[in-house]
Amino acid sequence: MHIEIVVGNIVRQPDVDALVNSANANLRFGSGVAGAIHTAAGPELEQFCCRYSPIALGEAVVTPGFQLPNPYVIHARAASFINDDHPERDLDLAVAQTLRVAKEAGIKTMAMPAIGTGVFKFPPELAAEIILKGLLSRSTEYPDITLVRICVGVEQMRSVFQSMLDSLLET
């Protein structure tokens, strides 16, 4: 599994099979990544999501991409760093479930945001460590997943994730 970190708009990644949505419990249009993905996918996405909601902390589900150039959206629910009891565990579980449902759907490439760092208030360094360790530690279980592109909005966040990835690959 190749992991790359880029500054870019997650809904403008046409070369991947799926976008990962940092979803809320009801899989509804929200702020940040969820809002951008729902807006780009069109109203059919939210209507389709109704059959799956609510989802538990750490759970992930796959839906069609509708008007997106990507065939799929993986909705993964992270915890609120401030309000939930075990946010680190739930973020790691969200990464694990994202990989599991991707494999089940035949998804080989995906673009993922810095899950949890927006409205869920995860400190960027902690989120980077959990997400990247989760991907790297499970990569041998998912040999068909060839690319995870982590899309962030600003260079500072890219630098945090890239530094963590470099550090983890050195050990």
mmCIF file of N, CA and C in Angstrom, residues 64-169:
data_model
loop_
_atom_site.group_PDB
_atom_site.id
_atom_site.type_symbol
_atom_site.label_atom_id
_atom_site.label_comp_id
_atom_site.label_asym_id
_atom_site.label_seq_id
_atom_site.Cartn_x
_atom_site.Cartn_y
_atom_site.Cartn_z
ATOM 1 N N PRO A 64 -22.550 4.624 -3.262
ATOM 2 C CA PRO A 64 -22.131 5.110 -4.581
ATOM 3 C C PRO A 64 -21.642 6.556 -4.480
ATOM 4 N N GLY A 65 -20.878 6.993 -5.470
ATOM 5 C CA GLY A 65 -20.382 8.365 -5.513
ATOM 6 C C GLY A 65 -21.334 9.338 -6.195
ATOM 7 N N PHE A 66 -22.381 8.818 -6.839
ATOM 8 C CA PHE A 66 -23.362 9.631 -7.553
ATOM 9 C C PHE A 66 -22.689 10.596 -8.516
ATOM 10 N N GLN A 67 -22.754 11.904 -8.318
ATOM 11 C CA GLN A 67 -22.221 12.861 -9.294
ATOM 12 C C GLN A 67 -20.713 13.088 -9.172
ATOM 13 N N LEU A 68 -20.069 12.431 -8.237
ATOM 14 C CA LEU A 68 -18.611 12.509 -8.132
ATOM 15 C C LEU A 68 -17.971 11.721 -9.277
ATOM 16 N N PRO A 69 -16.731 12.034 -9.632
ATOM 17 C CA PRO A 69 -16.046 11.224 -10.642
ATOM 18 C C PRO A 69 -15.587 9.874 -10.072
ATOM 19 N N ASN A 70 -15.747 9.694 -8.773
ATOM 20 C CA ASN A 70 -15.335 8.469 -8.095
ATOM 21 C C ASN A 70 -16.535 7.549 -7.932
ATOM 22 N N PRO A 71 -16.370 6.263 -8.206
ATOM 23 C CA PRO A 71 -17.505 5.342 -8.090
ATOM 24 C C PRO A 71 -18.065 5.204 -6.671
ATOM 25 N N TYR A 72 -17.211 5.408 -5.649
ATOM 26 C CA TYR A 72 -17.637 5.129 -4.280
ATOM 27 C C TYR A 72 -17.277 6.242 -3.303
ATOM 28 N N VAL A 73 -18.051 6.286 -2.214
ATOM 29 C CA VAL A 73 -17.706 7.081 -1.036
ATOM 30 C C VAL A 73 -17.714 6.121 0.141
ATOM 31 N N ILE A 74 -16.654 6.167 0.940
ATOM 32 C CA ILE A 74 -16.604 5.409 2.187
ATOM 33 C C ILE A 74 -16.827 6.412 3.316
ATOM 34 N N HIS A 75 -17.874 6.198 4.073
ATOM 35 C CA HIS A 75 -18.209 7.088 5.183
ATOM 36 C C HIS A 75 -17.682 6.441 6.460
ATOM 37 N N ALA A 76 -16.718 7.095 7.106
ATOM 38 C CA ALA A 76 -16.117 6.568 8.333
ATOM 39 C C ALA A 76 -16.401 7.549 9.464
ATOM 40 N N ARG A 77 -16.866 7.030 10.591
ATOM 41 C CA ARG A 77 -17.209 7.905 11.710
ATOM 42 C C ARG A 77 -16.139 7.867 12.793
ATOM 43 N N ALA A 78 -15.461 8.984 12.940
ATOM 44 C CA ALA A 78 -14.498 9.147 14.025
ATOM 45 C C ALA A 78 -15.216 9.739 15.232
ATOM 46 N N ALA A 79 -14.525 9.755 16.331
ATOM 47 C CA ALA A 79 -15.079 10.294 17.567
ATOM 48 C C ALA A 79 -14.715 11.766 17.723
ATOM 49 N N SER A 80 -15.478 12.441 18.545
ATOM 50 C CA SER A 80 -15.117 13.782 18.964
ATOM 51 C C SER A 80 -13.993 13.651 19.988
ATOM 52 N N PHE A 81 -12.878 14.317 19.744
ATOM 53 C CA PHE A 81 -11.755 14.219 20.663
ATOM 54 C C PHE A 81 -12.125 14.759 22.046
ATOM 55 N N ILE A 82 -12.991 15.737 22.080
ATOM 56 C CA ILE A 82 -13.360 16.389 23.332
ATOM 57 C C ILE A 82 -14.521 15.693 24.033
ATOM 58 N N ASN A 83 -15.489 15.217 23.274
ATOM 59 C CA ASN A 83 -16.745 14.758 23.875
ATOM 60 C C ASN A 83 -16.909 13.246 24.028
ATOM 61 N N ASP A 84 -16.107 12.453 23.358
ATOM 62 C CA ASP A 84 -16.284 11.003 23.427
ATOM 63 C C ASP A 84 -15.241 10.369 24.356
ATOM 64 N N ASP A 85 -15.570 9.187 24.863
ATOM 65 C CA ASP A 85 -14.750 8.553 25.895
ATOM 66 C C ASP A 85 -13.430 7.966 25.398
ATOM 67 N N HIS A 86 -13.420 7.388 24.210
ATOM 68 C CA HIS A 86 -12.223 6.706 23.705
ATOM 69 C C HIS A 86 -11.929 7.142 22.269
ATOM 70 N N PRO A 87 -11.647 8.422 22.063
ATOM 71 C CA PRO A 87 -11.517 8.910 20.679
ATOM 72 C C PRO A 87 -10.369 8.275 19.898
ATOM 73 N N GLU A 88 -9.248 7.986 20.567
ATOM 74 C CA GLU A 88 -8.128 7.380 19.850
ATOM 75 C C GLU A 88 -8.492 5.991 19.347
ATOM 76 N N ARG A 89 -9.122 5.195 20.196
ATOM 77 C CA ARG A 89 -9.554 3.855 19.804
ATOM 78 C C ARG A 89 -10.550 3.934 18.648
ATOM 79 N N ASP A 90 -11.491 4.867 18.744
ATOM 80 C CA ASP A 90 -12.526 4.976 17.714
ATOM 81 C C ASP A 90 -11.968 5.452 16.377
ATOM 82 N N LEU A 91 -10.955 6.316 16.406
ATOM 83 C CA LEU A 91 -10.329 6.736 15.146
ATOM 84 C C LEU A 91 -9.582 5.565 14.513
ATOM 85 N N ASP A 92 -8.859 4.799 15.308
ATOM 86 C CA ASP A 92 -8.170 3.623 14.781
ATOM 87 C C ASP A 92 -9.176 2.625 14.216
ATOM 88 N N LEU A 93 -10.274 2.438 14.893
ATOM 89 C CA LEU A 93 -11.321 1.536 14.407
ATOM 90 C C LEU A 93 -11.909 2.047 13.089
ATOM 91 N N ALA A 94 -12.085 3.355 12.970
ATOM 92 C CA ALA A 94 -12.604 3.928 11.720
ATOM 93 C C ALA A 94 -11.649 3.636 10.559
ATOM 94 N N VAL A 95 -10.344 3.722 10.815
ATOM 95 C CA VAL A 95 -9.354 3.392 9.778
ATOM 96 C C VAL A 95 -9.458 1.903 9.420
ATOM 97 N N ALA A 96 -9.536 1.057 10.434
ATOM 98 C CA ALA A 96 -9.637 -0.389 10.198
ATOM 99 C C ALA A 96 -10.897 -0.728 9.402
ATOM 100 N N GLN A 97 -12.009 -0.123 9.775
ATOM 101 C CA GLN A 97 -13.269 -0.408 9.086
ATOM 102 C C GLN A 97 -13.277 0.163 7.670
ATOM 103 N N THR A 98 -12.610 1.281 7.472
ATOM 104 C CA THR A 98 -12.484 1.836 6.119
ATOM 105 C C THR A 98 -11.777 0.837 5.209
ATOM 106 N N LEU A 99 -10.688 0.274 5.680
ATOM 107 C CA LEU A 99 -9.965 -0.721 4.885
ATOM 108 C C LEU A 99 -10.807 -1.969 4.654
ATOM 109 N N ARG A 100 -11.518 -2.413 5.675
ATOM 110 C CA ARG A 100 -12.344 -3.617 5.557
ATOM 111 C C ARG A 100 -13.431 -3.441 4.497
ATOM 112 N N VAL A 101 -14.185 -2.328 4.583
ATOM 113 C CA VAL A 101 -15.278 -2.139 3.624
ATOM 114 C C VAL A 101 -14.743 -1.854 2.226
ATOM 115 N N ALA A 102 -13.558 -1.233 2.136
ATOM 116 C CA ALA A 102 -12.945 -1.016 0.817
ATOM 117 C C ALA A 102 -12.633 -2.351 0.155
ATOM 118 N N LYS A 103 -12.037 -3.247 0.924
ATOM 119 C CA LYS A 103 -11.724 -4.563 0.381
ATOM 120 C C LYS A 103 -12.985 -5.280 -0.089
ATOM 121 N N GLU A 104 -14.030 -5.233 0.747
ATOM 122 C CA GLU A 104 -15.285 -5.907 0.401
ATOM 123 C C GLU A 104 -15.897 -5.350 -0.877
ATOM 124 N N ALA A 105 -15.717 -4.050 -1.125
ATOM 125 C CA ALA A 105 -16.291 -3.407 -2.313
ATOM 126 C C ALA A 105 -15.367 -3.471 -3.527
ATOM 127 N N GLY A 106 -14.161 -4.027 -3.360
ATOM 128 C CA GLY A 106 -13.215 -4.101 -4.468
ATOM 129 C C GLY A 106 -12.498 -2.787 -4.745
ATOM 130 N N ILE A 107 -12.491 -1.899 -3.765
ATOM 131 C CA ILE A 107 -11.840 -0.595 -3.902
ATOM 132 C C ILE A 107 -10.333 -0.783 -3.733
ATOM 133 N N LYS A 108 -9.575 -0.266 -4.689
ATOM 134 C CA LYS A 108 -8.117 -0.422 -4.663
ATOM 135 C C LYS A 108 -7.389 0.886 -4.359
ATOM 136 N N THR A 109 -8.023 2.009 -4.641
ATOM 137 C CA THR A 109 -7.400 3.313 -4.413
ATOM 138 C C THR A 109 -8.405 4.247 -3.758
ATOM 139 N N MET A 110 -7.910 5.094 -2.851
ATOM 140 C CA MET A 110 -8.831 6.014 -2.170
ATOM 141 C C MET A 110 -8.121 7.291 -1.768
ATOM 142 N N ALA A 111 -8.909 8.339 -1.639
ATOM 143 C CA ALA A 111 -8.435 9.611 -1.085
ATOM 144 C C ALA A 111 -9.124 9.783 0.258
ATOM 145 N N MET A 112 -8.332 10.093 1.268
ATOM 146 C CA MET A 112 -8.811 10.162 2.649
ATOM 147 C C MET A 112 -8.447 11.517 3.240
ATOM 148 N N PRO A 113 -9.355 12.137 3.990
ATOM 149 C CA PRO A 113 -8.991 13.390 4.656
ATOM 150 C C PRO A 113 -8.231 13.101 5.954
ATOM 151 N N ALA A 114 -7.840 14.142 6.630
ATOM 152 C CA ALA A 114 -7.240 14.018 7.967
ATOM 153 C C ALA A 114 -8.398 13.819 8.942
ATOM 154 N N ILE A 115 -8.918 12.603 8.955
ATOM 155 C CA ILE A 115 -10.147 12.281 9.697
ATOM 156 C C ILE A 115 -10.041 12.766 11.141
ATOM 157 N N GLY A 116 -11.085 13.454 11.563
ATOM 158 C CA GLY A 116 -11.195 13.860 12.957
ATOM 159 C C GLY A 116 -10.591 15.202 13.301
ATOM 160 N N THR A 117 -9.829 15.806 12.371
ATOM 161 C CA THR A 117 -9.123 17.042 12.720
ATOM 162 C C THR A 117 -9.962 18.302 12.544
ATOM 163 N N GLY A 118 -11.127 18.182 11.960
ATOM 164 C CA GLY A 118 -11.997 19.345 11.776
ATOM 165 C C GLY A 118 -12.889 19.545 12.995
ATOM 166 N N VAL A 119 -14.174 19.394 12.793
ATOM 167 C CA VAL A 119 -15.131 19.628 13.883
ATOM 168 C C VAL A 119 -14.957 18.651 15.038
ATOM 169 N N PHE A 120 -14.289 17.515 14.807
ATOM 170 C CA PHE A 120 -14.081 16.550 15.895
ATOM 171 C C PHE A 120 -12.864 16.891 16.757
ATOM 172 N N LYS A 121 -12.100 17.925 16.356
ATOM 173 C CA LYS A 121 -11.048 18.539 17.186
ATOM 174 C C LYS A 121 -9.865 17.654 17.567
ATOM 175 N N PHE A 122 -9.559 16.640 16.778
ATOM 176 C CA PHE A 122 -8.362 15.846 17.056
ATOM 177 C C PHE A 122 -7.129 16.714 16.845
ATOM 178 N N PRO A 123 -6.147 16.652 17.754
ATOM 179 C CA PRO A 123 -4.881 17.328 17.483
ATOM 180 C C PRO A 123 -4.243 16.702 16.235
ATOM 181 N N PRO A 124 -3.767 17.522 15.301
ATOM 182 C CA PRO A 124 -3.240 16.975 14.043
ATOM 183 C C PRO A 124 -2.161 15.910 14.217
ATOM 184 N N GLU A 125 -1.219 16.118 15.125
ATOM 185 C CA GLU A 125 -0.142 15.140 15.305
ATOM 186 C C GLU A 125 -0.684 13.791 15.764
ATOM 187 N N LEU A 126 -1.653 13.820 16.677
ATOM 188 C CA LEU A 126 -2.242 12.580 17.173
ATOM 189 C C LEU A 126 -3.044 11.882 16.074
ATOM 190 N N ALA A 127 -3.835 12.654 15.336
ATOM 191 C CA ALA A 127 -4.604 12.063 14.233
ATOM 192 C C ALA A 127 -3.667 11.449 13.197
ATOM 193 N N ALA A 128 -2.599 12.162 12.859
ATOM 194 C CA ALA A 128 -1.646 11.636 11.874
ATOM 195 C C ALA A 128 -1.054 10.320 12.358
ATOM 196 N N GLU A 129 -0.663 10.263 13.621
ATOM 197 C CA GLU A 129 -0.072 9.038 14.159
ATOM 198 C C GLU A 129 -1.056 7.871 14.114
ATOM 199 N N ILE A 130 -2.281 8.103 14.545
ATOM 200 C CA ILE A 130 -3.282 7.023 14.577
ATOM 201 C C ILE A 130 -3.640 6.564 13.163
ATOM 202 N N ILE A 131 -3.914 7.507 12.272
ATOM 203 C CA ILE A 131 -4.309 7.155 10.909
ATOM 204 C C ILE A 131 -3.179 6.418 10.192
ATOM 205 N N LEU A 132 -1.984 6.966 10.252
ATOM 206 C CA LEU A 132 -0.866 6.361 9.516
ATOM 207 C C LEU A 132 -0.433 5.030 10.115
ATOM 208 N N LYS A 133 -0.369 4.930 11.437
ATOM 209 C CA LYS A 133 -0.059 3.633 12.050
ATOM 210 C C LYS A 133 -1.129 2.615 11.683
ATOM 211 N N GLY A 134 -2.385 3.051 11.678
ATOM 212 C CA GLY A 134 -3.475 2.146 11.328
ATOM 213 C C GLY A 134 -3.364 1.630 9.905
ATOM 214 N N LEU A 135 -3.018 2.508 8.982
ATOM 215 C CA LEU A 135 -2.847 2.094 7.587
ATOM 216 C C LEU A 135 -1.642 1.176 7.423
ATOM 217 N N LEU A 136 -0.513 1.600 7.968
ATOM 218 C CA LEU A 136 0.723 0.823 7.795
ATOM 219 C C LEU A 136 0.643 -0.542 8.471
ATOM 220 N N SER A 137 0.079 -0.598 9.664
ATOM 221 C CA SER A 137 0.036 -1.873 10.395
ATOM 222 C C SER A 137 -0.906 -2.882 9.755
ATOM 223 N N ARG A 138 -1.841 -2.400 8.946
ATOM 224 C CA ARG A 138 -2.812 -3.297 8.312
ATOM 225 C C ARG A 138 -2.542 -3.512 6.826
ATOM 226 N N SER A 139 -1.498 -2.915 6.306
ATOM 227 C CA SER A 139 -1.280 -2.956 4.856
ATOM 228 C C SER A 139 -1.111 -4.368 4.316
ATOM 229 N N THR A 140 -0.502 -5.261 5.075
ATOM 230 C CA THR A 140 -0.326 -6.627 4.574
ATOM 231 C C THR A 140 -1.640 -7.400 4.530
ATOM 232 N N GLU A 141 -2.619 -6.984 5.339
ATOM 233 C CA GLU A 141 -3.938 -7.625 5.309
ATOM 234 C C GLU A 141 -4.735 -7.227 4.065
ATOM 235 N N TYR A 142 -4.341 -6.116 3.444
ATOM 236 C CA TYR A 142 -5.101 -5.562 2.324
ATOM 237 C C TYR A 142 -4.182 -5.319 1.121
ATOM 238 N N PRO A 143 -3.602 -6.379 0.570
ATOM 239 C CA PRO A 143 -2.647 -6.193 -0.532
ATOM 240 C C PRO A 143 -3.279 -5.609 -1.793
ATOM 241 N N ASP A 144 -4.590 -5.734 -1.948
ATOM 242 C CA ASP A 144 -5.234 -5.197 -3.144
ATOM 243 C C ASP A 144 -5.452 -3.688 -3.068
ATOM 244 N N ILE A 145 -5.351 -3.111 -1.881
ATOM 245 C CA ILE A 145 -5.463 -1.657 -1.753
ATOM 246 C C ILE A 145 -4.070 -1.086 -2.028
ATOM 247 N N THR A 146 -3.940 -0.452 -3.175
ATOM 248 C CA THR A 146 -2.619 -0.046 -3.639
ATOM 249 C C THR A 146 -2.258 1.398 -3.304
ATOM 250 N N LEU A 147 -3.266 2.252 -3.077
ATOM 251 C CA LEU A 147 -2.983 3.658 -2.829
ATOM 252 C C LEU A 147 -3.976 4.244 -1.836
ATOM 253 N N VAL A 148 -3.438 4.922 -0.837
ATOM 254 C CA VAL A 148 -4.231 5.784 0.033
ATOM 255 C C VAL A 148 -3.592 7.164 -0.054
ATOM 256 N N ARG A 149 -4.337 8.097 -0.607
ATOM 257 C CA ARG A 149 -3.875 9.480 -0.730
ATOM 258 C C ARG A 149 -4.557 10.293 0.368
ATOM 259 N N ILE A 150 -3.765 10.820 1.267
ATOM 260 C CA ILE A 150 -4.332 11.649 2.328
ATOM 261 C C ILE A 150 -4.328 13.090 1.827
ATOM 262 N N CYS A 151 -5.533 13.643 1.696
ATOM 263 C CA CYS A 151 -5.717 15.001 1.184
ATOM 264 C C CYS A 151 -5.987 15.943 2.349
ATOM 265 N N VAL A 152 -5.166 16.960 2.457
ATOM 266 C CA VAL A 152 -5.331 17.959 3.506
ATOM 267 C C VAL A 152 -5.450 19.335 2.860
ATOM 268 N N GLY A 153 -5.938 20.290 3.628
ATOM 269 C CA GLY A 153 -6.230 21.599 3.067
ATOM 270 C C GLY A 153 -5.086 22.587 3.065
ATOM 271 N N VAL A 154 -4.099 22.386 3.945
ATOM 272 C CA VAL A 154 -3.024 23.373 4.054
ATOM 273 C C VAL A 154 -1.670 22.677 4.183
ATOM 274 N N GLU A 155 -0.631 23.395 3.805
ATOM 275 C CA GLU A 155 0.723 22.848 3.841
ATOM 276 C C GLU A 155 1.139 22.430 5.248
ATOM 277 N N GLN A 156 0.743 23.187 6.257
ATOM 278 C CA GLN A 156 1.126 22.845 7.630
ATOM 279 C C GLN A 156 0.613 21.449 8.004
ATOM 280 N N MET A 157 -0.613 21.115 7.634
ATOM 281 C CA MET A 157 -1.163 19.791 7.924
ATOM 282 C C MET A 157 -0.447 18.725 7.094
ATOM 283 N N ARG A 158 -0.124 19.050 5.853
ATOM 284 C CA ARG A 158 0.623 18.092 5.024
ATOM 285 C C ARG A 158 1.974 17.791 5.664
ATOM 286 N N SER A 159 2.605 18.807 6.166
ATOM 287 C CA SER A 159 3.905 18.638 6.802
ATOM 288 C C SER A 159 3.805 17.752 8.048
ATOM 289 N N VAL A 160 2.764 17.936 8.839
ATOM 290 C CA VAL A 160 2.555 17.098 10.030
ATOM 291 C C VAL A 160 2.408 15.634 9.622
ATOM 292 N N PHE A 161 1.560 15.370 8.636
ATOM 293 C CA PHE A 161 1.331 13.990 8.198
ATOM 294 C C PHE A 161 2.581 13.407 7.530
ATOM 295 N N GLN A 162 3.256 14.200 6.709
ATOM 296 C CA GLN A 162 4.449 13.686 6.021
ATOM 297 C C GLN A 162 5.560 13.372 7.016
ATOM 298 N N SER A 163 5.758 14.240 7.996
ATOM 299 C CA SER A 163 6.776 13.987 9.029
ATOM 300 C C SER A 163 6.476 12.705 9.800
ATOM 301 N N MET A 164 5.199 12.514 10.140
ATOM 302 C CA MET A 164 4.811 11.297 10.867
ATOM 303 C C MET A 164 5.020 10.075 9.998
ATOM 304 N N LEU A 165 4.642 10.153 8.724
ATOM 305 C CA LEU A 165 4.827 9.018 7.819
ATOM 306 C C LEU A 165 6.315 8.687 7.682
ATOM 307 N N ASP A 166 7.131 9.704 7.481
ATOM 308 C CA ASP A 166 8.574 9.468 7.365
ATOM 309 C C ASP A 166 9.127 8.812 8.619
ATOM 310 N N SER A 167 8.686 9.291 9.770
ATOM 311 C CA SER A 167 9.152 8.736 11.046
ATOM 312 C C SER A 167 8.739 7.277 11.201
ATOM 313 N N LEU A 168 7.498 6.963 10.867
ATOM 314 C CA LEU A 168 7.008 5.594 11.002
ATOM 315 C C LEU A 168 7.691 4.642 10.018
ATOM 316 N N LEU A 169 8.019 5.129 8.835
ATOM 317 C CA LEU A 169 8.685 4.274 7.853
ATOM 318 C C LEU A 169 10.151 4.012 8.202
#
